[in-house]
JSON list of C-alpha atoms in Angstrom, two decimals:
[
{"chain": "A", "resi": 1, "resn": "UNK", "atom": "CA", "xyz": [-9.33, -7.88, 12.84]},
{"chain": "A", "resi": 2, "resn": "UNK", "atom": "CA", "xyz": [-7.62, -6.48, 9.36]},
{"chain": "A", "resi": 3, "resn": "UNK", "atom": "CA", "xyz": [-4.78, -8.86, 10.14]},
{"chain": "A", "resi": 4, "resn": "UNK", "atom": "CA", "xyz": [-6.83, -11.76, 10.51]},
{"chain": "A", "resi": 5, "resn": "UNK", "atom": "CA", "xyz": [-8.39, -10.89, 7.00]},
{"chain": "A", "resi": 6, "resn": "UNK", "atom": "CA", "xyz": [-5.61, -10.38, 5.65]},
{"chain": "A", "resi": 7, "resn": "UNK", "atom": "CA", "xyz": [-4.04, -13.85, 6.19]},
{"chain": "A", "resi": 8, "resn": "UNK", "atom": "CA", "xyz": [-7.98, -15.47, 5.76]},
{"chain": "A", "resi": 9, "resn": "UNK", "atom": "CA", "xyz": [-7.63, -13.69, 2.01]},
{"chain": "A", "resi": 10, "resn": "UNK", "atom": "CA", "xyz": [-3.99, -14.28, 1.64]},
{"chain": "A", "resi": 11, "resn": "UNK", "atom": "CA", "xyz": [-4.92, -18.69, 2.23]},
{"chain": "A", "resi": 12, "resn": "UNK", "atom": "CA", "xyz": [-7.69, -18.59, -0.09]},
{"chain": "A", "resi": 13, "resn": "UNK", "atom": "CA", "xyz": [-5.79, -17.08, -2.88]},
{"chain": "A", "resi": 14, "resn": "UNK", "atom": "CA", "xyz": [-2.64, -19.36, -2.47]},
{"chain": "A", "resi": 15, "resn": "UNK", "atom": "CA", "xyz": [-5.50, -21.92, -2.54]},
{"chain": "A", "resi": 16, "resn": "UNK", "atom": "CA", "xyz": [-7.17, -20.82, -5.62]},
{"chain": "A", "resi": 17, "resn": "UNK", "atom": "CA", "xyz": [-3.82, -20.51, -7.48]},
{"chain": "A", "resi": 18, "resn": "UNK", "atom": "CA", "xyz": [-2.79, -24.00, -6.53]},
{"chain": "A", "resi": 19, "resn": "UNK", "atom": "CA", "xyz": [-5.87, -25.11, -8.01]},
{"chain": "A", "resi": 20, "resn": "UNK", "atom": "CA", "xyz": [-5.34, -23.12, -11.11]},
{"chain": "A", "resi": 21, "resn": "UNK", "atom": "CA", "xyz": [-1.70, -24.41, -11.63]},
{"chain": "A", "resi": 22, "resn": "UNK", "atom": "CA", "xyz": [-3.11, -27.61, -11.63]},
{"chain": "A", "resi": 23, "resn": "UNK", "atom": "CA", "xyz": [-5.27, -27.38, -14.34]},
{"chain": "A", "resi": 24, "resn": "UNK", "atom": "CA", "xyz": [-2.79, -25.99, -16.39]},
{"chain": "A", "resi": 25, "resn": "UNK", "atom": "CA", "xyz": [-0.60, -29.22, -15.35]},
{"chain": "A", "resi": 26, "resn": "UNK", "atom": "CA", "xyz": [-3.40, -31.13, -16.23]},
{"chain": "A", "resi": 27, "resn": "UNK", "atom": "CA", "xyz": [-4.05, -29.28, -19.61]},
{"chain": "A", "resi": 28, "resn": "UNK", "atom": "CA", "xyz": [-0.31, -28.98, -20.94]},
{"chain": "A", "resi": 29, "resn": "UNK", "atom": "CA", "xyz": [1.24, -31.87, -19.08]},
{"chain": "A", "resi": 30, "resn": "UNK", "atom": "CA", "xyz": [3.58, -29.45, -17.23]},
{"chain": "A", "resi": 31, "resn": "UNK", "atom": "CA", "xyz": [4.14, -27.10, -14.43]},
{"chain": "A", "resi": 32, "resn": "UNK", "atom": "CA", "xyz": [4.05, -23.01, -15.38]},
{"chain": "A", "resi": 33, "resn": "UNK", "atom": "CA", "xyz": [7.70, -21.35, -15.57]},
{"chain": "A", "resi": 34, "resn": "UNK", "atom": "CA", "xyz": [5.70, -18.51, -14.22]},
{"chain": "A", "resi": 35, "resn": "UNK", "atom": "CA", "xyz": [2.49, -17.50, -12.95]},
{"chain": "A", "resi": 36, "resn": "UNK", "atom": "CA", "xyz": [2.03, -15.50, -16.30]},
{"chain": "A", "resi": 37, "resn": "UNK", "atom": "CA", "xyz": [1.86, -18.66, -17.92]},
{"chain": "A", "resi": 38, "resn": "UNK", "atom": "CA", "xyz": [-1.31, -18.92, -16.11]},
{"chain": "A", "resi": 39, "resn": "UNK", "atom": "CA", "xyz": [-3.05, -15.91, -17.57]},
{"chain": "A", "resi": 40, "resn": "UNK", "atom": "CA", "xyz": [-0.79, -16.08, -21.07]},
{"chain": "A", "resi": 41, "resn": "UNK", "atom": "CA", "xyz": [-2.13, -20.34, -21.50]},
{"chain": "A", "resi": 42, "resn": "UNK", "atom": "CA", "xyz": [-6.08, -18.08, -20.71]},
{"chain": "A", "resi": 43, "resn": "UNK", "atom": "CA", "xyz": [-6.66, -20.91, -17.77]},
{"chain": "A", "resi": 44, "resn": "UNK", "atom": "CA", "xyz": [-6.73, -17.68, -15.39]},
{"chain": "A", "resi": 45, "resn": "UNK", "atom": "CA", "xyz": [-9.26, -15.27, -16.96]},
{"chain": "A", "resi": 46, "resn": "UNK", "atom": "CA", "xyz": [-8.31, -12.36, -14.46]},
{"chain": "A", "resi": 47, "resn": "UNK", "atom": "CA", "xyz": [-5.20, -10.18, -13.71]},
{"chain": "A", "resi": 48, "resn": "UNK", "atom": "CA", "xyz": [-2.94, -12.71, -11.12]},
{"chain": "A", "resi": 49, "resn": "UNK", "atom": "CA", "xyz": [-4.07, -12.30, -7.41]},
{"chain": "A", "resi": 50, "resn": "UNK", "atom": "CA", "xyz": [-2.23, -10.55, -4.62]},
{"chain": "A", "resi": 51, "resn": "UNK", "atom": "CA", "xyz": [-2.02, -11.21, -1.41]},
{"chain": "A", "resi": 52, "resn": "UNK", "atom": "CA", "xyz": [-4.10, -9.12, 1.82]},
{"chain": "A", "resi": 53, "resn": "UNK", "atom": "CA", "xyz": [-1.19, -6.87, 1.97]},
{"chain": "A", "resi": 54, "resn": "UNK", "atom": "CA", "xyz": [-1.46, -5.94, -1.94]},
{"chain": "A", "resi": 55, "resn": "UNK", "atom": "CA", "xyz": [1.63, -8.07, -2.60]},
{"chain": "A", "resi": 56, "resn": "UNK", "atom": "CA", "xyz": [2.37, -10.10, -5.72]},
{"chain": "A", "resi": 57, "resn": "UNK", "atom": "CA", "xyz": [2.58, -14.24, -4.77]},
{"chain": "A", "resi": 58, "resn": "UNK", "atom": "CA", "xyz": [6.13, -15.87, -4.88]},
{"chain": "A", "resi": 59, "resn": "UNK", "atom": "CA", "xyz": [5.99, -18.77, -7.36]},
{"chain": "A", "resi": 60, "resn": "UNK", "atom": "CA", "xyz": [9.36, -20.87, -7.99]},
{"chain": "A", "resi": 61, "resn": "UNK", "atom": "CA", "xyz": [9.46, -24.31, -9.55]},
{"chain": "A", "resi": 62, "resn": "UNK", "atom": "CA", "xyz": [11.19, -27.07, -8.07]},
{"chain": "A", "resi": 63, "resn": "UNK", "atom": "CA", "xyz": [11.24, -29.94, -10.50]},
{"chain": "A", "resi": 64, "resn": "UNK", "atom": "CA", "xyz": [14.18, -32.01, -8.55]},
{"chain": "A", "resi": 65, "resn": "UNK", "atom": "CA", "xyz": [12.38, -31.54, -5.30]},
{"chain": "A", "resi": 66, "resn": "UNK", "atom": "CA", "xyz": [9.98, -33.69, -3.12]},
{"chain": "A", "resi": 67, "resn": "UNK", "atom": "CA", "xyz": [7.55, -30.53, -4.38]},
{"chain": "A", "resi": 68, "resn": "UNK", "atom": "CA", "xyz": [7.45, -29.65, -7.88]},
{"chain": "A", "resi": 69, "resn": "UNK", "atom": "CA", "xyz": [7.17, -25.66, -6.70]},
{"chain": "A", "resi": 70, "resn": "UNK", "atom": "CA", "xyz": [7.04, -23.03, -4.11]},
{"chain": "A", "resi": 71, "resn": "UNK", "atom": "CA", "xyz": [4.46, -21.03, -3.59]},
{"chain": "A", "resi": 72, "resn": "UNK", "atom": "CA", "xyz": [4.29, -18.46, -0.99]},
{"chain": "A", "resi": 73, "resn": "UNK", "atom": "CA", "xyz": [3.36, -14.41, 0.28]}
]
C-alpha cells in the first residue's frame, strides 16, 4: 500500500510541476533553466515538491529535442 502512494503522490506532483512550468512559459516566454526559477520568478509560492520517497524531481531542458525538457523521479 505505501508503494502505491508513493508513486500516486510522486504522478501528481510531476503533474502539478508541469503545470507550473507552463505558466512560467506562458508568463516569460521561456522554459526555466531550473526548477528554482520557478520559486525565484514567485509562480511557485511553496518550497519545490519532492517526490513519495522524499526525493528532489530531476528537471533538464531540452531545447533541440522533440520535448523542450525532462522531467522525472
Amino acid at each position: 500500500y505505501l508503494e502505491s502512494a508513493r508513486k500516486s503522490s510522486t504522478k501528481t506532483q510531476l503533474q502539478n510541476l508541469r503545470q507550473i512550468i507552463m505558466l512560467y512559459k506562458n508568463d516569460t516566454g521561456r522554459y526555466p533553466e531550473t526548477l528554482s526559477d520557478l520559486k525565484k520568478s514567485g509562480i511557485l509560492k511553496k518550497d519545490l515538491p519532492k517526490d513519495g520517497w522524499d526525493h528532489s524531481f530531476v528537471y533538464h531542458p531540452t531545447p533541440d529535442a522533440k520535448n523542450p525538457y525532462e522531467l522525472f523521479s
